[in-house]
mmCIF file of C-alpha atoms and ligand atoms in Angstrom:
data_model
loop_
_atom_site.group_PDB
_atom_site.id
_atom_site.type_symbol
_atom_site.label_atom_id
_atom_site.label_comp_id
_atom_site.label_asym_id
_atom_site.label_seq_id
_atom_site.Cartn_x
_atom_site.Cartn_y
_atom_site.Cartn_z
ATOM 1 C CA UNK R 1 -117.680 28.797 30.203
ATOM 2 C CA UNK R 2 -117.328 25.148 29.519
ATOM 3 C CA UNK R 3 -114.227 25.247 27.645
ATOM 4 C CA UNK R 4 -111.532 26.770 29.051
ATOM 5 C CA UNK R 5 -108.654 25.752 26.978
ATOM 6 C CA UNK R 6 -108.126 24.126 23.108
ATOM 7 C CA UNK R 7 -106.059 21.631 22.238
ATOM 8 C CA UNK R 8 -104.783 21.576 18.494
ATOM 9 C CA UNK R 9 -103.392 18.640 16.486
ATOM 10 C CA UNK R 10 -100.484 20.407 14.494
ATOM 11 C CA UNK R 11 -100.566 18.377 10.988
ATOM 12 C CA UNK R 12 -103.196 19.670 8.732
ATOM 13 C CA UNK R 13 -104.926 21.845 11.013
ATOM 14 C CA UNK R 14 -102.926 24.396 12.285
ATOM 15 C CA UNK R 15 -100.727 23.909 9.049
ATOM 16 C CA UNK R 16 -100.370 21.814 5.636
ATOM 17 C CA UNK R 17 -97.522 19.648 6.919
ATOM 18 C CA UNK R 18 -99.998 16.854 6.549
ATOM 19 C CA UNK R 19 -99.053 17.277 2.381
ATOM 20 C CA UNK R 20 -95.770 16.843 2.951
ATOM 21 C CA UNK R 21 -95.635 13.881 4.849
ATOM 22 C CA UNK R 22 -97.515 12.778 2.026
ATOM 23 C CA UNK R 23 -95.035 13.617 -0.628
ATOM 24 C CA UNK R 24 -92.030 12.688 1.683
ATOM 25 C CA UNK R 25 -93.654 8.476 2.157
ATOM 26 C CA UNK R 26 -94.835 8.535 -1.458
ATOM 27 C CA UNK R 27 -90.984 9.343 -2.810
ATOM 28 C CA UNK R 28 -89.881 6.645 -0.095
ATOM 29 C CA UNK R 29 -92.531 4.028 -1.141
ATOM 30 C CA UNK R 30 -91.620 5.064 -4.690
ATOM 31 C CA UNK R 31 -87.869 4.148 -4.374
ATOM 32 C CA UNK R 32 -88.686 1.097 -2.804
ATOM 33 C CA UNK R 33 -91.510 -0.180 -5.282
ATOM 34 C CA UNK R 34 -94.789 -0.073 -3.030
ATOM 35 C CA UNK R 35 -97.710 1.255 -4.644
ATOM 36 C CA UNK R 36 -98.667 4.219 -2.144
ATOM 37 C CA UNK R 37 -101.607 7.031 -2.746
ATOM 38 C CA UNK R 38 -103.750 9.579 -1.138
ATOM 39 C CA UNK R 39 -106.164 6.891 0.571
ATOM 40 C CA UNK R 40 -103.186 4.874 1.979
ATOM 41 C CA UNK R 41 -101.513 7.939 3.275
ATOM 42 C CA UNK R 42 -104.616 9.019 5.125
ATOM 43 C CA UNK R 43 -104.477 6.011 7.124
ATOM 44 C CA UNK R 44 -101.411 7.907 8.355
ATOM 45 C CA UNK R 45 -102.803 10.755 10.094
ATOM 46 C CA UNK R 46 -102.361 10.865 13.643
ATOM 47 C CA UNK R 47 -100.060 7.652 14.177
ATOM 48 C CA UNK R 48 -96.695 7.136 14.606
ATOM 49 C CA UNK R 49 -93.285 7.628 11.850
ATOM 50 C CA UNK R 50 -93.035 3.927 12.815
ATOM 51 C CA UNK R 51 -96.302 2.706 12.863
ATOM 52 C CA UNK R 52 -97.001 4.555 9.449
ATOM 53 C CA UNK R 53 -93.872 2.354 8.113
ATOM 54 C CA UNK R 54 -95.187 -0.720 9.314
ATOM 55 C CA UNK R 55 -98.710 0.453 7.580
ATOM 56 C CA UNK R 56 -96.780 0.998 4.396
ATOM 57 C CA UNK R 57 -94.695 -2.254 4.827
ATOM 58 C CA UNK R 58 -97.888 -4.387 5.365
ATOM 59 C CA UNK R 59 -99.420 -3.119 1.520
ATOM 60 C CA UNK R 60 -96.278 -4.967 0.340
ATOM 61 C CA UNK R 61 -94.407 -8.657 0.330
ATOM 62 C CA UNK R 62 -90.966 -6.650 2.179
ATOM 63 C CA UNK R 63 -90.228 -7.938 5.249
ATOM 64 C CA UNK R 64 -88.003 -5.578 7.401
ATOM 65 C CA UNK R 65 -85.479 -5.905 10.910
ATOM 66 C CA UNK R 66 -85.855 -3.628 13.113
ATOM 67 C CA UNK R 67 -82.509 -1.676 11.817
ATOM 68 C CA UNK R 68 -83.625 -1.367 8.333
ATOM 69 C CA UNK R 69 -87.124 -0.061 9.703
ATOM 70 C CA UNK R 70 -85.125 2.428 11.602
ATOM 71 C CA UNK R 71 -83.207 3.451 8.661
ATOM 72 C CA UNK R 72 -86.282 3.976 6.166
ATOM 73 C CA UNK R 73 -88.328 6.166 8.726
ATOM 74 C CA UNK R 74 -85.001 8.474 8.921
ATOM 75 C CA UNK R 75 -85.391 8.515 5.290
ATOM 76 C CA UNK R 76 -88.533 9.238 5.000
ATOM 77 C CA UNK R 77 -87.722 11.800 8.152
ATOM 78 C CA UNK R 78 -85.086 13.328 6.176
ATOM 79 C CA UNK R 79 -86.910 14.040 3.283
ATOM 80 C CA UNK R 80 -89.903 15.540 5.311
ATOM 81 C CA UNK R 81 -87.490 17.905 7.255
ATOM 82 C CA UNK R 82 -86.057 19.052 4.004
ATOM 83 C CA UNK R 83 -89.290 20.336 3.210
ATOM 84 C CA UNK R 84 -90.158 21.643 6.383
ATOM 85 C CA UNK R 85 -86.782 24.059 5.988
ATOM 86 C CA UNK R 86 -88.722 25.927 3.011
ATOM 87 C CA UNK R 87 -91.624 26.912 5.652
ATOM 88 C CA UNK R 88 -91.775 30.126 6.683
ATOM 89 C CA UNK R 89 -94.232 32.213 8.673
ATOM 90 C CA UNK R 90 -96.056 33.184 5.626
ATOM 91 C CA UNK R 91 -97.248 29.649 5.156
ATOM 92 C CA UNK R 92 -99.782 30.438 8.466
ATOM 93 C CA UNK R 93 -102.823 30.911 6.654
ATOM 94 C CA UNK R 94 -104.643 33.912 7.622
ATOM 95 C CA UNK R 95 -107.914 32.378 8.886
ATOM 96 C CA UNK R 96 -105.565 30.423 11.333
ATOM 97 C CA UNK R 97 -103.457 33.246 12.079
ATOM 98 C CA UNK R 98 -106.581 35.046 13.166
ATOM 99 C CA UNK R 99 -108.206 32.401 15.063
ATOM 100 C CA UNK R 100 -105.712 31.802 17.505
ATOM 101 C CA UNK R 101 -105.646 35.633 17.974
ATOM 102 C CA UNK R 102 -108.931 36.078 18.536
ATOM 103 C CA UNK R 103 -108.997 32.522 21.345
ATOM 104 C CA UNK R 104 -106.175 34.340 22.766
ATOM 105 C CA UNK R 105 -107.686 37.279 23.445
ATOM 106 C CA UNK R 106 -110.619 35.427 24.943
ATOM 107 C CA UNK R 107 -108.626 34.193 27.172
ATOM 108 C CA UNK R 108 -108.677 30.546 26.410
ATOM 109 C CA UNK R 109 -105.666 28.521 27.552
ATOM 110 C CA UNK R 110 -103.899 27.402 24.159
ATOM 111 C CA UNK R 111 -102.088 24.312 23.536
ATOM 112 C CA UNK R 112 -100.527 21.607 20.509
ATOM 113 C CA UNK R 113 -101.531 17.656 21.005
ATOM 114 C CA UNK R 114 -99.731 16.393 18.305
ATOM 115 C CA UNK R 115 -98.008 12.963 17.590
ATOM 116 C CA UNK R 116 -94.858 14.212 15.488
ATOM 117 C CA UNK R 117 -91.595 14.358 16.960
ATOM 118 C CA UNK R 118 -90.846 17.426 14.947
ATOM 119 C CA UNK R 119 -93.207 19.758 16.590
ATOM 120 C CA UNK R 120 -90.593 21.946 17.826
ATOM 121 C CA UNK R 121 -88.971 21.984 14.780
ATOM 122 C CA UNK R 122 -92.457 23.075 12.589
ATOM 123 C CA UNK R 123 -93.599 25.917 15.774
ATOM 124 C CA UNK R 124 -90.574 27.147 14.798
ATOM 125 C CA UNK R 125 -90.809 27.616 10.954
ATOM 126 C CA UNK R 126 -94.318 28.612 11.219
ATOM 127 C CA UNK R 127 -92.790 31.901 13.801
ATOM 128 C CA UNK R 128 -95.228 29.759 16.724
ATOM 129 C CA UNK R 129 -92.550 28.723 18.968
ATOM 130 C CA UNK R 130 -93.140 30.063 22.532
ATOM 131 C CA UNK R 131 -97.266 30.834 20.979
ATOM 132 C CA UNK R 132 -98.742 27.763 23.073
ATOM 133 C CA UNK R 133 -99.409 27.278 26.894
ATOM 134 C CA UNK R 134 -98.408 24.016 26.319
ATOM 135 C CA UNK R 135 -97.113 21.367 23.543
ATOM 136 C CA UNK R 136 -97.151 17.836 24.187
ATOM 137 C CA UNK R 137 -96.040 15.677 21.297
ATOM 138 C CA UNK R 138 -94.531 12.696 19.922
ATOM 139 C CA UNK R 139 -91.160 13.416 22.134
ATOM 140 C CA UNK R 140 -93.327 13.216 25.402
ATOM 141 C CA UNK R 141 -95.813 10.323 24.470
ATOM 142 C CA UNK R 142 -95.528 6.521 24.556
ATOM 143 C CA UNK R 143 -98.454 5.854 23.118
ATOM 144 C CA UNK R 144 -99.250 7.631 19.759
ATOM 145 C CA UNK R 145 -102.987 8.460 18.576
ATOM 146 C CA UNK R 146 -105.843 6.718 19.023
ATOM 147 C CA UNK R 147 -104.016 6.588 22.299
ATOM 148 C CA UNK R 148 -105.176 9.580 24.561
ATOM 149 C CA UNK R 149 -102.213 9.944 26.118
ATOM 150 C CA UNK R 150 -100.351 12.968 24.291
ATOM 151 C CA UNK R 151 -103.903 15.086 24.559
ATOM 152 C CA UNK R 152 -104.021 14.025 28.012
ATOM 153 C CA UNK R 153 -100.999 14.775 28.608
ATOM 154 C CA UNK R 154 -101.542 18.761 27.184
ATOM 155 C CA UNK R 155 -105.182 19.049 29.628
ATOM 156 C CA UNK R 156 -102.139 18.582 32.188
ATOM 157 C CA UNK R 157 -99.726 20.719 30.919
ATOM 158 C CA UNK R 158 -102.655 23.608 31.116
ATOM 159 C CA UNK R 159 -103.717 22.464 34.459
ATOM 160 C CA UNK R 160 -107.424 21.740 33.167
ATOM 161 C CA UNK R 161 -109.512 18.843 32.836
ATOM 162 C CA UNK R 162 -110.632 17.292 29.723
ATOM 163 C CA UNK R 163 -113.999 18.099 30.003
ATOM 164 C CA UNK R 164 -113.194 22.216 30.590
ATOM 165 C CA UNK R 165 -111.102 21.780 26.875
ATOM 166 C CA UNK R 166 -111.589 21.163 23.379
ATOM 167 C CA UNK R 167 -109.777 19.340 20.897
ATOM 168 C CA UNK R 168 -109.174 20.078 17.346
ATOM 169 C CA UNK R 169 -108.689 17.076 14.425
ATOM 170 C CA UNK R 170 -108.254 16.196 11.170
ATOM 171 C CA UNK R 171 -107.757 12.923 11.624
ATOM 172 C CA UNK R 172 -110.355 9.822 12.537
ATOM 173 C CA UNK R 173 -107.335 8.403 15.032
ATOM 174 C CA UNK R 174 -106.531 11.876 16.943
ATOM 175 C CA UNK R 175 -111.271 12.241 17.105
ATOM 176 C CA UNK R 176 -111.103 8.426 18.778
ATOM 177 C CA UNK R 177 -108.066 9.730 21.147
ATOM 178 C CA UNK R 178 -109.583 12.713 22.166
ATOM 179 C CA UNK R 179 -113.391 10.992 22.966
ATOM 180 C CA UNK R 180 -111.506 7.735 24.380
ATOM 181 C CA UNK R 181 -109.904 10.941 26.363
ATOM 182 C CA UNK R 182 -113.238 12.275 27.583
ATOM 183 C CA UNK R 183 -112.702 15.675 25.259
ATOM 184 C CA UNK R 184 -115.670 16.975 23.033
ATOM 185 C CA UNK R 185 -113.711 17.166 19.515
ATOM 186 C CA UNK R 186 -114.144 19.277 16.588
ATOM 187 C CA UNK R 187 -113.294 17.468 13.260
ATOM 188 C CA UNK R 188 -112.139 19.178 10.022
ATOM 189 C CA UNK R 189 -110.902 18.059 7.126
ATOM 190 C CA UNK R 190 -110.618 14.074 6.537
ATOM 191 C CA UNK R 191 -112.344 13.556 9.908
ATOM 192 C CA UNK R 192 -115.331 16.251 9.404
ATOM 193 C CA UNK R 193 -117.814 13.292 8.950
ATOM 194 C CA UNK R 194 -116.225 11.522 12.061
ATOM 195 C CA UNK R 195 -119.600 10.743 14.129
ATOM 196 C CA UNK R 196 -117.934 10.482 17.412
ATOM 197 C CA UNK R 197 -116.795 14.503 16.702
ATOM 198 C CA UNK R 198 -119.231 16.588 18.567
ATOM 199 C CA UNK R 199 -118.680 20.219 16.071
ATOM 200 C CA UNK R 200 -117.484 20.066 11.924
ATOM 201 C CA UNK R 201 -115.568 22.940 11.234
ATOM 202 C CA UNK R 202 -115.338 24.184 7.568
ATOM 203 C CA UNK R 203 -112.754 26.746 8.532
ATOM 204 C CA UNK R 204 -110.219 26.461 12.119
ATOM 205 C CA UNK R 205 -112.308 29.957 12.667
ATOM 206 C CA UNK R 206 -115.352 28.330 12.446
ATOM 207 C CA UNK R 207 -114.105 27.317 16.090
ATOM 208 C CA UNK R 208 -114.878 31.138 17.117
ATOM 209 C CA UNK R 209 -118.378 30.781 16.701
ATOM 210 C CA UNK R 210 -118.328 27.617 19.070
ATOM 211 C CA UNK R 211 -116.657 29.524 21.911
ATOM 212 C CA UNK R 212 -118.886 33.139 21.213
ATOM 213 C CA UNK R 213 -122.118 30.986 21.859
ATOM 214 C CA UNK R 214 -120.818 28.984 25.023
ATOM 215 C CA UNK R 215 -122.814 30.466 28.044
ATOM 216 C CA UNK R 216 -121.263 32.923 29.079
ATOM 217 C CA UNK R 217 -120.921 33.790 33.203
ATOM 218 C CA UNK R 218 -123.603 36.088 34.162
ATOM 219 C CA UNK R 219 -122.919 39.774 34.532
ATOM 220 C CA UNK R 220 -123.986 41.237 38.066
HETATM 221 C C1 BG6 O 1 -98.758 13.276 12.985
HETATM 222 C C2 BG6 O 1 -99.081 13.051 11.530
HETATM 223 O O1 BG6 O 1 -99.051 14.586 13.332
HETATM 224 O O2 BG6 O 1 -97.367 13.038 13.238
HETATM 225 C C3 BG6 O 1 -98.645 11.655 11.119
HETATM 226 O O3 BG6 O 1 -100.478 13.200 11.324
HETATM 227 C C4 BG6 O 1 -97.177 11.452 11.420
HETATM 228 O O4 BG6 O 1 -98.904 11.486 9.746
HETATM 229 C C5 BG6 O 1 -96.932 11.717 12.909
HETATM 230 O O5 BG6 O 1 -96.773 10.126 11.099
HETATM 231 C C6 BG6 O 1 -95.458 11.585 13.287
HETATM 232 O O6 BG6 O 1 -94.733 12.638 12.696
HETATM 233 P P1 BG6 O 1 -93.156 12.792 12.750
HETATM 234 O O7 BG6 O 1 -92.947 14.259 12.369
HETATM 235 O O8 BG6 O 1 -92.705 12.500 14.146
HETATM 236 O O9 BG6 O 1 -92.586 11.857 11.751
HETATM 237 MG MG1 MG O 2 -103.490 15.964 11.794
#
């Protein structure tokens, strides 16, 4: 089989967190008087709390130190984990609840690439926390998407090589980490029409279809 393991990005694919990190910048951005929408925000997906500040900061005249930086993003964080607190396990869609039951019982090695520092924090919520082989995120990364480093850093965790695992994205920044990576991506969502992906999904169990049809070892 040529893919062994799966590497998920967490925000908008293996939940909707992505909309609340959207609703969390816009009431920041609001308070503060920068014009913020949906196209701005999905500039956001995949980097950094910081690095989506400075992308905020650089659609307005506000200049920033480094301490008032710091003290917007824990805003903004604040906000976002307030909203996380309402998850519960019920908000894991069914059609992703099932297709990480069904990889698991294939036998593919599971794991989160994510850039979010509140990864353990959302597993937890969603009733996922001790689910995944492995979880790299932002608390174990440098660099943050289109960097490579945090998917990298998951092909370790699960003792495989890039090539032998596939990543999952919604994002065009986490589809350029994973190729700049050397992992075959499948896009959903914002990314879907990403050329450098090498499967669209409709549906995360769309992804079931792409592991039935790999070739399969032959049976003596
Ligand atoms: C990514 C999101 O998963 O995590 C980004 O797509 C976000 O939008 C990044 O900025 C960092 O998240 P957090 O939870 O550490 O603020
Ligand atoms: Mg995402």
């Amino acid at each position: 089989m040529k893919y062994q393991g799966v590497i998920f990005d967490l925000d908008g694919v293996i939940c909707s967190t992505d909309e609340y990190h959207y609703q969390a910048w816009k009431a920041l951005a609001d308070r503060l008087g920068i014009p913020f929408d949906r196209e701005l925000n999905s500039q956001l997906r995949g980097v950094s709390r910081m690095e989506s500040l400075d992308i905020i900061l650089r659609s307005s005249d506000r200049v920033c130190t480094d301490a008032e930086k710091a003290t917007l993003a824990a805003e903004k964080n604040a906000l976002y984990r307030a909203l996380l607190a309402r998850m519960t396990p019920r908000d894991l869609s069914a059609d992703v609840r099932r297709t990480l039951d069904a990889l698991r019982q294939a036998g593919l090695r599971l794991a989160i690439g994510s850039s979010s520092k509140n990864t353990p924090f959302i597993l937890e919520r969603m009733g996922l926390d001790g689910f995944f082989d492995a979880v790299a995120d932002g608390n174990c990364i440098t660099h943050s998407k289109p960097h490579p480093e945090v998917f990298l850093k998951a092909a370790e965790m699960l003792g495989l090589p890039p090539r032998q695992c596939l990543v999952i994205e919604d994002a065009h920044a986490g589809v350029e980490a994973a190729v700049a990576g050397g992992f075959d991506c499948a896009a959903m969502g914002d990314a879907k029409e990403d050329a450098r992906a090498a499967y669209r999904l409709q549906a995360l169990s769309d992804l079931l279809q792409i592991i039935d049809s790999q070739e399969k070892p032959a049976k003596s």
